[in-house]
Amino acid sequence: MIQKILLADSGTGNSEEMLKQLLEIPTLKQASISILHVVPGQISPEQLTQKWEEGGKLLATAVQSLKLDPTKVSTILRQGDPKTVVCQVAEEINTDLIIMGSRGLKRLQSILQNSVSQYVFQLSAKPMLLVRDDIYVKRLNRIMVAIDKSEAAQEALKQAIALARDISGGQLLLSHVTSGPAASNPEEDPILQAAAKTARQQGIEVKLFTASSNKAGEAICAIAADANADLLILGSPDRRPTIAKGLPDLDRLLGGSISDYVRVYADCPVLLTRTAA
């Protein structure tokens, strides 16, 4: 399902390490990789020359550090506003996944501090893997997915199964958070039953979790922490505003979005799949 990966590399954070761990999964070893670094646009000619040279060295170092097959990797050095350039390049190469670092800023902070990852998350239609700067990236073994009846959750489940079935000794953690009473035995939860059956038919070891909470984001993060998840996958509808797709959707940014909460507070990398809103 993932054949093209775009790594937006700022030279800081844990995004390179995240890519290393993904490429340990056999089906992803054949993916083509594009590594993007963006040089700031509003700088003097002298600074531009310096930043351009630094960017070239950063890309070369990343390719060497990641030990990538030269036939499977391309480097992209662009000048401009990082948040818009990442979106543009993602569309140009039609990537299947964007990997980005994240400072883990809360919603209002993201707006005020001009967060690149928040902007891309808000306006790109591409799946994103957000890696907070302050978390430790582990070998991928326990893949957690939050599911319900929505199309977005089912897309997340498909991606989780595609990854987990190719990990030797891997485990799929299926979680269902409901605002009503939760099944005392997760094996009796109808939504989890269907998902577990699909995963087990493909030889995947499955563990089930249920929770009752009016704060789904908090409950999902708590389950991920208790289960020691290495990666959390969450369905996230295409968030681009239907009227003005060039502007952030402030109502949803400041609202109670589960994916907004999870991307900030989860103690592991978060992969946000996409479906049409």
JSON list of N, CA, C and O in Angstrom, two decimals, residues 19-55:
[
{"chain": "A", "resi": 19, "resn": "LEU", "atom": "N", "xyz": [11.99, 6.55, 9.71]},
{"chain": "A", "resi": 19, "resn": "LEU", "atom": "CA", "xyz": [12.09, 5.95, 8.38]},
{"chain": "A", "resi": 19, "resn": "LEU", "atom": "C", "xyz": [12.93, 4.68, 8.43]},
{"chain": "A", "resi": 19, "resn": "LEU", "atom": "O", "xyz": [12.60, 3.67, 7.79]},
{"chain": "A", "resi": 20, "resn": "LYS", "atom": "N", "xyz": [14.01, 4.69, 9.20]},
{"chain": "A", "resi": 20, "resn": "LYS", "atom": "CA", "xyz": [14.85, 3.50, 9.34]},
{"chain": "A", "resi": 20, "resn": "LYS", "atom": "C", "xyz": [14.02, 2.32, 9.84]},
{"chain": "A", "resi": 20, "resn": "LYS", "atom": "O", "xyz": [14.13, 1.20, 9.33]},
{"chain": "A", "resi": 21, "resn": "GLN", "atom": "N", "xyz": [13.20, 2.57, 10.84]},
{"chain": "A", "resi": 21, "resn": "GLN", "atom": "CA", "xyz": [12.39, 1.50, 11.41]},
{"chain": "A", "resi": 21, "resn": "GLN", "atom": "C", "xyz": [11.33, 1.01, 10.42]},
{"chain": "A", "resi": 21, "resn": "GLN", "atom": "O", "xyz": [11.08, -0.20, 10.33]},
{"chain": "A", "resi": 22, "resn": "LEU", "atom": "N", "xyz": [10.74, 1.89, 9.68]},
{"chain": "A", "resi": 22, "resn": "LEU", "atom": "CA", "xyz": [9.76, 1.49, 8.68]},
{"chain": "A", "resi": 22, "resn": "LEU", "atom": "C", "xyz": [10.40, 0.60, 7.61]},
{"chain": "A", "resi": 22, "resn": "LEU", "atom": "O", "xyz": [9.80, -0.38, 7.17]},
{"chain": "A", "resi": 23, "resn": "LEU", "atom": "N", "xyz": [11.61, 0.95, 7.22]},
{"chain": "A", "resi": 23, "resn": "LEU", "atom": "CA", "xyz": [12.27, 0.21, 6.15]},
{"chain": "A", "resi": 23, "resn": "LEU", "atom": "C", "xyz": [12.77, -1.17, 6.60]},
{"chain": "A", "resi": 23, "resn": "LEU", "atom": "O", "xyz": [13.26, -1.93, 5.78]},
{"chain": "A", "resi": 24, "resn": "GLU", "atom": "N", "xyz": [12.63, -1.47, 7.89]},
{"chain": "A", "resi": 24, "resn": "GLU", "atom": "CA", "xyz": [12.92, -2.81, 8.37]},
{"chain": "A", "resi": 24, "resn": "GLU", "atom": "C", "xyz": [11.78, -3.77, 8.04]},
{"chain": "A", "resi": 24, "resn": "GLU", "atom": "O", "xyz": [11.94, -4.99, 8.11]},
{"chain": "A", "resi": 25, "resn": "ILE", "atom": "N", "xyz": [10.61, -3.22, 7.71]},
{"chain": "A", "resi": 25, "resn": "ILE", "atom": "CA", "xyz": [9.46, -4.05, 7.35]},
{"chain": "A", "resi": 25, "resn": "ILE", "atom": "C", "xyz": [9.64, -4.49, 5.90]},
{"chain": "A", "resi": 25, "resn": "ILE", "atom": "O", "xyz": [9.79, -3.66, 5.00]},
{"chain": "A", "resi": 26, "resn": "PRO", "atom": "N", "xyz": [9.64, -5.78, 5.63]},
{"chain": "A", "resi": 26, "resn": "PRO", "atom": "CA", "xyz": [9.98, -6.30, 4.29]},
{"chain": "A", "resi": 26, "resn": "PRO", "atom": "C", "xyz": [9.22, -5.65, 3.14]},
{"chain": "A", "resi": 26, "resn": "PRO", "atom": "O", "xyz": [9.82, -5.31, 2.13]},
{"chain": "A", "resi": 27, "resn": "THR", "atom": "N", "xyz": [7.91, -5.45, 3.28]},
{"chain": "A", "resi": 27, "resn": "THR", "atom": "CA", "xyz": [7.15, -4.89, 2.15]},
{"chain": "A", "resi": 27, "resn": "THR", "atom": "C", "xyz": [7.52, -3.45, 1.85]},
{"chain": "A", "resi": 27, "resn": "THR", "atom": "O", "xyz": [7.28, -2.97, 0.74]},
{"chain": "A", "resi": 28, "resn": "LEU", "atom": "N", "xyz": [8.10, -2.76, 2.83]},
{"chain": "A", "resi": 28, "resn": "LEU", "atom": "CA", "xyz": [8.46, -1.37, 2.62]},
{"chain": "A", "resi": 28, "resn": "LEU", "atom": "C", "xyz": [9.89, -1.20, 2.11]},
{"chain": "A", "resi": 28, "resn": "LEU", "atom": "O", "xyz": [10.29, -0.10, 1.73]},
{"chain": "A", "resi": 29, "resn": "LYS", "atom": "N", "xyz": [10.65, -2.28, 2.12]},
{"chain": "A", "resi": 29, "resn": "LYS", "atom": "CA", "xyz": [12.03, -2.18, 1.63]},
{"chain": "A", "resi": 29, "resn": "LYS", "atom": "C", "xyz": [12.09, -1.78, 0.16]},
{"chain": "A", "resi": 29, "resn": "LYS", "atom": "O", "xyz": [13.08, -1.22, -0.31]},
{"chain": "A", "resi": 30, "resn": "GLN", "atom": "N", "xyz": [11.02, -2.07, -0.58]},
{"chain": "A", "resi": 30, "resn": "GLN", "atom": "CA", "xyz": [11.00, -1.76, -2.01]},
{"chain": "A", "resi": 30, "resn": "GLN", "atom": "C", "xyz": [10.41, -0.38, -2.31]},
{"chain": "A", "resi": 30, "resn": "GLN", "atom": "O", "xyz": [10.33, 0.01, -3.47]},
{"chain": "A", "resi": 31, "resn": "ALA", "atom": "N", "xyz": [10.00, 0.34, -1.28]},
{"chain": "A", "resi": 31, "resn": "ALA", "atom": "CA", "xyz": [9.41, 1.66, -1.50]},
{"chain": "A", "resi": 31, "resn": "ALA", "atom": "C", "xyz": [10.46, 2.64, -2.01]},
{"chain": "A", "resi": 31, "resn": "ALA", "atom": "O", "xyz": [11.63, 2.57, -1.64]},
{"chain": "A", "resi": 32, "resn": "SER", "atom": "N", "xyz": [10.04, 3.54, -2.87]},
{"chain": "A", "resi": 32, "resn": "SER", "atom": "CA", "xyz": [10.93, 4.61, -3.32]},
{"chain": "A", "resi": 32, "resn": "SER", "atom": "C", "xyz": [10.87, 5.74, -2.30]},
{"chain": "A", "resi": 32, "resn": "SER", "atom": "O", "xyz": [9.80, 6.06, -1.77]},
{"chain": "A", "resi": 33, "resn": "ILE", "atom": "N", "xyz": [12.02, 6.33, -2.01]},
{"chain": "A", "resi": 33, "resn": "ILE", "atom": "CA", "xyz": [12.12, 7.35, -0.96]},
{"chain": "A", "resi": 33, "resn": "ILE", "atom": "C", "xyz": [12.53, 8.68, -1.57]},
{"chain": "A", "resi": 33, "resn": "ILE", "atom": "O", "xyz": [13.48, 8.76, -2.35]},
{"chain": "A", "resi": 34, "resn": "SER", "atom": "N", "xyz": [11.82, 9.72, -1.21]},
{"chain": "A", "resi": 34, "resn": "SER", "atom": "CA", "xyz": [12.21, 11.09, -1.56]},
{"chain": "A", "resi": 34, "resn": "SER", "atom": "C", "xyz": [12.50, 11.83, -0.27]},
{"chain": "A", "resi": 34, "resn": "SER", "atom": "O", "xyz": [11.67, 11.84, 0.65]},
{"chain": "A", "resi": 35, "resn": "ILE", "atom": "N", "xyz": [13.68, 12.44, -0.18]},
{"chain": "A", "resi": 35, "resn": "ILE", "atom": "CA", "xyz": [14.06, 13.19, 1.02]},
{"chain": "A", "resi": 35, "resn": "ILE", "atom": "C", "xyz": [14.07, 14.67, 0.65]},
{"chain": "A", "resi": 35, "resn": "ILE", "atom": "O", "xyz": [14.81, 15.10, -0.24]},
{"chain": "A", "resi": 36, "resn": "LEU", "atom": "N", "xyz": [13.25, 15.44, 1.33]},
{"chain": "A", "resi": 36, "resn": "LEU", "atom": "CA", "xyz": [13.08, 16.86, 1.03]},
{"chain": "A", "resi": 36, "resn": "LEU", "atom": "C", "xyz": [13.66, 17.71, 2.14]},
{"chain": "A", "resi": 36, "resn": "LEU", "atom": "O", "xyz": [13.42, 17.46, 3.33]},
{"chain": "A", "resi": 37, "resn": "HIS", "atom": "N", "xyz": [14.45, 18.71, 1.74]},
{"chain": "A", "resi": 37, "resn": "HIS", "atom": "CA", "xyz": [14.89, 19.75, 2.68]},
{"chain": "A", "resi": 37, "resn": "HIS", "atom": "C", "xyz": [14.56, 21.11, 2.07]},
{"chain": "A", "resi": 37, "resn": "HIS", "atom": "O", "xyz": [14.80, 21.33, 0.88]},
{"chain": "A", "resi": 38, "resn": "VAL", "atom": "N", "xyz": [14.02, 21.99, 2.91]},
{"chain": "A", "resi": 38, "resn": "VAL", "atom": "CA", "xyz": [13.58, 23.30, 2.41]},
{"chain": "A", "resi": 38, "resn": "VAL", "atom": "C", "xyz": [14.45, 24.40, 3.00]},
{"chain": "A", "resi": 38, "resn": "VAL", "atom": "O", "xyz": [14.62, 24.50, 4.22]},
{"chain": "A", "resi": 39, "resn": "VAL", "atom": "N", "xyz": [15.01, 25.22, 2.11]},
{"chain": "A", "resi": 39, "resn": "VAL", "atom": "CA", "xyz": [15.81, 26.37, 2.50]},
{"chain": "A", "resi": 39, "resn": "VAL", "atom": "C", "xyz": [14.88, 27.57, 2.65]},
{"chain": "A", "resi": 39, "resn": "VAL", "atom": "O", "xyz": [14.02, 27.79, 1.78]},
{"chain": "A", "resi": 40, "resn": "PRO", "atom": "N", "xyz": [14.98, 28.34, 3.73]},
{"chain": "A", "resi": 40, "resn": "PRO", "atom": "CA", "xyz": [14.10, 29.49, 3.92]},
{"chain": "A", "resi": 40, "resn": "PRO", "atom": "C", "xyz": [14.14, 30.46, 2.74]},
{"chain": "A", "resi": 40, "resn": "PRO", "atom": "O", "xyz": [15.19, 30.64, 2.12]},
{"chain": "A", "resi": 41, "resn": "GLY", "atom": "N", "xyz": [13.01, 31.07, 2.45]},
{"chain": "A", "resi": 41, "resn": "GLY", "atom": "CA", "xyz": [12.93, 31.95, 1.29]},
{"chain": "A", "resi": 41, "resn": "GLY", "atom": "C", "xyz": [13.38, 33.37, 1.55]},
{"chain": "A", "resi": 41, "resn": "GLY", "atom": "O", "xyz": [14.02, 34.01, 0.71]},
{"chain": "A", "resi": 42, "resn": "GLN", "atom": "N", "xyz": [13.06, 33.91, 2.72]},
{"chain": "A", "resi": 42, "resn": "GLN", "atom": "CA", "xyz": [13.31, 35.32, 3.02]},
{"chain": "A", "resi": 42, "resn": "GLN", "atom": "C", "xyz": [14.68, 35.51, 3.67]},
{"chain": "A", "resi": 42, "resn": "GLN", "atom": "O", "xyz": [14.79, 35.84, 4.85]},
{"chain": "A", "resi": 43, "resn": "ILE", "atom": "N", "xyz": [15.74, 35.32, 2.90]},
{"chain": "A", "resi": 43, "resn": "ILE", "atom": "CA", "xyz": [17.10, 35.51, 3.41]},
{"chain": "A", "resi": 43, "resn": "ILE", "atom": "C", "xyz": [17.94, 36.21, 2.34]},
{"chain": "A", "resi": 43, "resn": "ILE", "atom": "O", "xyz": [17.58, 36.25, 1.17]},
{"chain": "A", "resi": 44, "resn": "SER", "atom": "N", "xyz": [19.08, 36.74, 2.76]},
{"chain": "A", "resi": 44, "resn": "SER", "atom": "CA", "xyz": [19.96, 37.45, 1.84]},
{"chain": "A", "resi": 44, "resn": "SER", "atom": "C", "xyz": [20.65, 36.49, 0.89]},
{"chain": "A", "resi": 44, "resn": "SER", "atom": "O", "xyz": [20.71, 35.28, 1.15]},
{"chain": "A", "resi": 45, "resn": "PRO", "atom": "N", "xyz": [21.18, 37.00, -0.25]},
{"chain": "A", "resi": 45, "resn": "PRO", "atom": "CA", "xyz": [21.89, 36.13, -1.20]},
{"chain": "A", "resi": 45, "resn": "PRO", "atom": "C", "xyz": [23.05, 35.37, -0.55]},
{"chain": "A", "resi": 45, "resn": "PRO", "atom": "O", "xyz": [23.29, 34.21, -0.87]},
{"chain": "A", "resi": 46, "resn": "GLU", "atom": "N", "xyz": [23.76, 36.05, 0.36]},
{"chain": "A", "resi": 46, "resn": "GLU", "atom": "CA", "xyz": [24.87, 35.38, 1.03]},
{"chain": "A", "resi": 46, "resn": "GLU", "atom": "C", "xyz": [24.38, 34.24, 1.91]},
{"chain": "A", "resi": 46, "resn": "GLU", "atom": "O", "xyz": [24.95, 33.14, 1.92]},
{"chain": "A", "resi": 47, "resn": "GLN", "atom": "N", "xyz": [23.30, 34.51, 2.65]},
{"chain": "A", "resi": 47, "resn": "GLN", "atom": "CA", "xyz": [22.73, 33.46, 3.51]},
{"chain": "A", "resi": 47, "resn": "GLN", "atom": "C", "xyz": [22.17, 32.32, 2.67]},
{"chain": "A", "resi": 47, "resn": "GLN", "atom": "O", "xyz": [22.27, 31.16, 3.05]},
{"chain": "A", "resi": 48, "resn": "LEU", "atom": "N", "xyz": [21.60, 32.67, 1.52]},
{"chain": "A", "resi": 48, "resn": "LEU", "atom": "CA", "xyz": [21.01, 31.65, 0.66]},
{"chain": "A", "resi": 48, "resn": "LEU", "atom": "C", "xyz": [22.07, 30.67, 0.18]},
{"chain": "A", "resi": 48, "resn": "LEU", "atom": "O", "xyz": [21.87, 29.45, 0.19]},
{"chain": "A", "resi": 49, "resn": "THR", "atom": "N", "xyz": [23.22, 31.20, -0.23]},
{"chain": "A", "resi": 49, "resn": "THR", "atom": "CA", "xyz": [24.31, 30.33, -0.68]},
{"chain": "A", "resi": 49, "resn": "THR", "atom": "C", "xyz": [24.74, 29.39, 0.42]},
{"chain": "A", "resi": 49, "resn": "THR", "atom": "O", "xyz": [24.93, 28.18, 0.20]},
{"chain": "A", "resi": 50, "resn": "GLN", "atom": "N", "xyz": [24.86, 29.92, 1.64]},
{"chain": "A", "resi": 50, "resn": "GLN", "atom": "CA", "xyz": [25.27, 29.11, 2.78]},
{"chain": "A", "resi": 50, "resn": "GLN", "atom": "C", "xyz": [24.22, 28.04, 3.09]},
{"chain": "A", "resi": 50, "resn": "GLN", "atom": "O", "xyz": [24.56, 26.86, 3.29]},
{"chain": "A", "resi": 51, "resn": "LYS", "atom": "N", "xyz": [22.95, 28.45, 3.14]},
{"chain": "A", "resi": 51, "resn": "LYS", "atom": "CA", "xyz": [21.88, 27.52, 3.47]},
{"chain": "A", "resi": 51, "resn": "LYS", "atom": "C", "xyz": [21.72, 26.44, 2.39]},
{"chain": "A", "resi": 51, "resn": "LYS", "atom": "O", "xyz": [21.39, 25.29, 2.68]},
{"chain": "A", "resi": 52, "resn": "TRP", "atom": "N", "xyz": [21.95, 26.83, 1.13]},
{"chain": "A", "resi": 52, "resn": "TRP", "atom": "CA", "xyz": [21.85, 25.88, 0.03]},
{"chain": "A", "resi": 52, "resn": "TRP", "atom": "C", "xyz": [22.93, 24.80, 0.17]},
{"chain": "A", "resi": 52, "resn": "TRP", "atom": "O", "xyz": [22.67, 23.62, -0.01]},
{"chain": "A", "resi": 53, "resn": "GLU", "atom": "N", "xyz": [24.15, 25.24, 0.51]},
{"chain": "A", "resi": 53, "resn": "GLU", "atom": "CA", "xyz": [25.25, 24.28, 0.70]},
{"chain": "A", "resi": 53, "resn": "GLU", "atom": "C", "xyz": [24.97, 23.38, 1.89]},
{"chain": "A", "resi": 53, "resn": "GLU", "atom": "O", "xyz": [25.19, 22.16, 1.83]},
{"chain": "A", "resi": 54, "resn": "GLU", "atom": "N", "xyz": [24.48, 23.97, 2.98]},
{"chain": "A", "resi": 54, "resn": "GLU", "atom": "CA", "xyz": [24.16, 23.18, 4.17]},
{"chain": "A", "resi": 54, "resn": "GLU", "atom": "C", "xyz": [23.06, 22.17, 3.88]},
{"chain": "A", "resi": 54, "resn": "GLU", "atom": "O", "xyz": [23.11, 21.02, 4.34]},
{"chain": "A", "resi": 55, "resn": "GLY", "atom": "N", "xyz": [22.07, 22.60, 3.10]},
{"chain": "A", "resi": 55, "resn": "GLY", "atom": "CA", "xyz": [20.97, 21.70, 2.75]},
{"chain": "A", "resi": 55, "resn": "GLY", "atom": "C", "xyz": [21.44, 20.53, 1.91]},
{"chain": "A", "resi": 55, "resn": "GLY", "atom": "O", "xyz": [21.02, 19.38, 2.13]}
]
